[in-house]
Amino acid sequence: MRKKIFFAESDILIKILLLVKNGLSKKDIANELSISDQRLRIYTAKLADSDLIRYETELNRYIVTDSGHKYIKENEK
């Protein structure tokens, strides 16, 4: 039996932010993190409300905003 690993919400938000750095679809994010569509909606809404990511409708993917890139850069140190 596989052991379930639980991550803090802040860890998941950071992982999503890093995953969408170059653009990624909802499905790919959910698959990469093994999270439900419902959880993904909650997390991406929090990141979008904080202006760290946005959804590009034409590309069908999330991308990091300028604010998101600044946040990543500041927290890589």
mmCIF file of C-alpha atoms in Angstrom:
data_model
loop_
_atom_site.group_PDB
_atom_site.id
_atom_site.type_symbol
_atom_site.label_atom_id
_atom_site.label_comp_id
_atom_site.label_asym_id
_atom_site.label_seq_id
_atom_site.Cartn_x
_atom_site.Cartn_y
_atom_site.Cartn_z
ATOM 1 C CA MET A 1 0.000 0.000 0.000
ATOM 2 C CA ARG A 2 1.280 3.464 -0.933
ATOM 3 C CA LYS A 3 1.756 5.960 1.827
ATOM 4 C CA LYS A 4 -0.054 9.256 1.375
ATOM 5 C CA ILE A 5 2.099 12.313 1.779
ATOM 6 C CA PHE A 6 0.401 15.512 2.869
ATOM 7 C CA PHE A 7 1.819 18.920 2.085
ATOM 8 C CA ALA A 8 1.035 22.246 3.680
ATOM 9 C CA GLU A 9 -1.129 24.517 1.552
ATOM 10 C CA SER A 10 1.724 26.996 1.177
ATOM 11 C CA ASP A 11 3.952 24.224 -0.224
ATOM 12 C CA ILE A 12 1.329 23.321 -2.810
ATOM 13 C CA LEU A 13 0.854 26.961 -3.799
ATOM 14 C CA ILE A 14 4.609 27.341 -4.331
ATOM 15 C CA LYS A 15 4.733 24.100 -6.343
ATOM 16 C CA ILE A 16 1.923 25.317 -8.601
ATOM 17 C CA LEU A 17 3.642 28.665 -9.055
ATOM 18 C CA LEU A 18 6.881 26.950 -10.071
ATOM 19 C CA LEU A 19 5.086 24.484 -12.357
ATOM 20 C CA VAL A 20 3.318 27.195 -14.339
ATOM 21 C CA LYS A 21 6.466 29.283 -14.719
ATOM 22 C CA ASN A 22 6.524 28.421 -18.449
ATOM 23 C CA GLY A 23 2.782 27.820 -18.784
ATOM 24 C CA LEU A 24 0.877 24.644 -17.957
ATOM 25 C CA SER A 25 -2.673 23.373 -18.411
ATOM 26 C CA LYS A 26 -5.046 22.641 -15.524
ATOM 27 C CA LYS A 27 -4.948 18.933 -16.326
ATOM 28 C CA ASP A 28 -1.139 18.836 -16.342
ATOM 29 C CA ILE A 29 -0.939 20.661 -13.000
ATOM 30 C CA ALA A 30 -3.478 18.294 -11.421
ATOM 31 C CA ASN A 31 -1.627 15.250 -12.777
ATOM 32 C CA GLU A 32 1.777 16.532 -11.691
ATOM 33 C CA LEU A 33 0.627 17.188 -8.120
ATOM 34 C CA SER A 34 -1.935 14.363 -7.897
ATOM 35 C CA ILE A 35 -4.664 16.692 -6.663
ATOM 36 C CA SER A 36 -8.356 16.842 -7.495
ATOM 37 C CA ASP A 37 -9.848 19.365 -9.873
ATOM 38 C CA GLN A 38 -11.715 20.910 -6.937
ATOM 39 C CA ARG A 39 -8.508 21.438 -4.912
ATOM 40 C CA LEU A 40 -6.752 22.777 -7.984
ATOM 41 C CA ARG A 41 -9.511 25.364 -8.488
ATOM 42 C CA ILE A 42 -9.104 26.530 -4.892
ATOM 43 C CA TYR A 43 -5.319 26.832 -5.123
ATOM 44 C CA THR A 44 -5.249 28.508 -8.539
ATOM 45 C CA ALA A 45 -7.936 30.965 -7.403
ATOM 46 C CA LYS A 46 -5.773 31.953 -4.422
ATOM 47 C CA LEU A 47 -2.750 32.469 -6.666
ATOM 48 C CA ALA A 48 -4.791 34.403 -9.237
ATOM 49 C CA ASP A 49 -6.397 36.568 -6.530
ATOM 50 C CA SER A 50 -2.873 37.388 -5.336
ATOM 51 C CA ASP A 51 -1.925 38.333 -8.929
ATOM 52 C CA LEU A 52 0.773 35.655 -9.055
ATOM 53 C CA ILE A 53 -0.732 33.649 -11.935
ATOM 54 C CA ARG A 54 -3.380 34.161 -14.596
ATOM 55 C CA TYR A 55 -5.273 31.882 -16.952
ATOM 56 C CA GLU A 56 -4.647 32.418 -20.655
ATOM 57 C CA THR A 57 -7.894 31.364 -22.322
ATOM 58 C CA GLU A 58 -6.452 31.231 -25.858
ATOM 59 C CA LEU A 59 -3.637 28.939 -24.715
ATOM 60 C CA ASN A 60 -5.735 26.967 -22.198
ATOM 61 C CA ARG A 61 -3.005 27.251 -19.602
ATOM 62 C CA TYR A 62 -1.947 29.107 -16.503
ATOM 63 C CA ILE A 63 1.047 31.390 -16.660
ATOM 64 C CA VAL A 64 2.990 33.319 -14.049
ATOM 65 C CA THR A 65 2.422 37.080 -13.953
ATOM 66 C CA ASP A 66 5.176 39.666 -13.552
ATOM 67 C CA SER A 67 4.321 39.781 -9.835
ATOM 68 C CA GLY A 68 4.629 36.001 -9.723
ATOM 69 C CA HIS A 69 8.060 36.100 -11.344
ATOM 70 C CA LYS A 70 9.162 38.711 -8.775
ATOM 71 C CA TYR A 71 7.836 36.521 -5.961
ATOM 72 C CA ILE A 72 9.711 33.475 -7.284
ATOM 73 C CA LYS A 73 12.927 35.452 -7.694
ATOM 74 C CA GLU A 74 12.717 36.926 -4.176
ATOM 75 C CA ASN A 75 12.090 33.525 -2.612
ATOM 76 C CA GLU A 76 14.831 31.654 -4.479
ATOM 77 C CA LYS A 77 17.463 33.380 -2.365
#
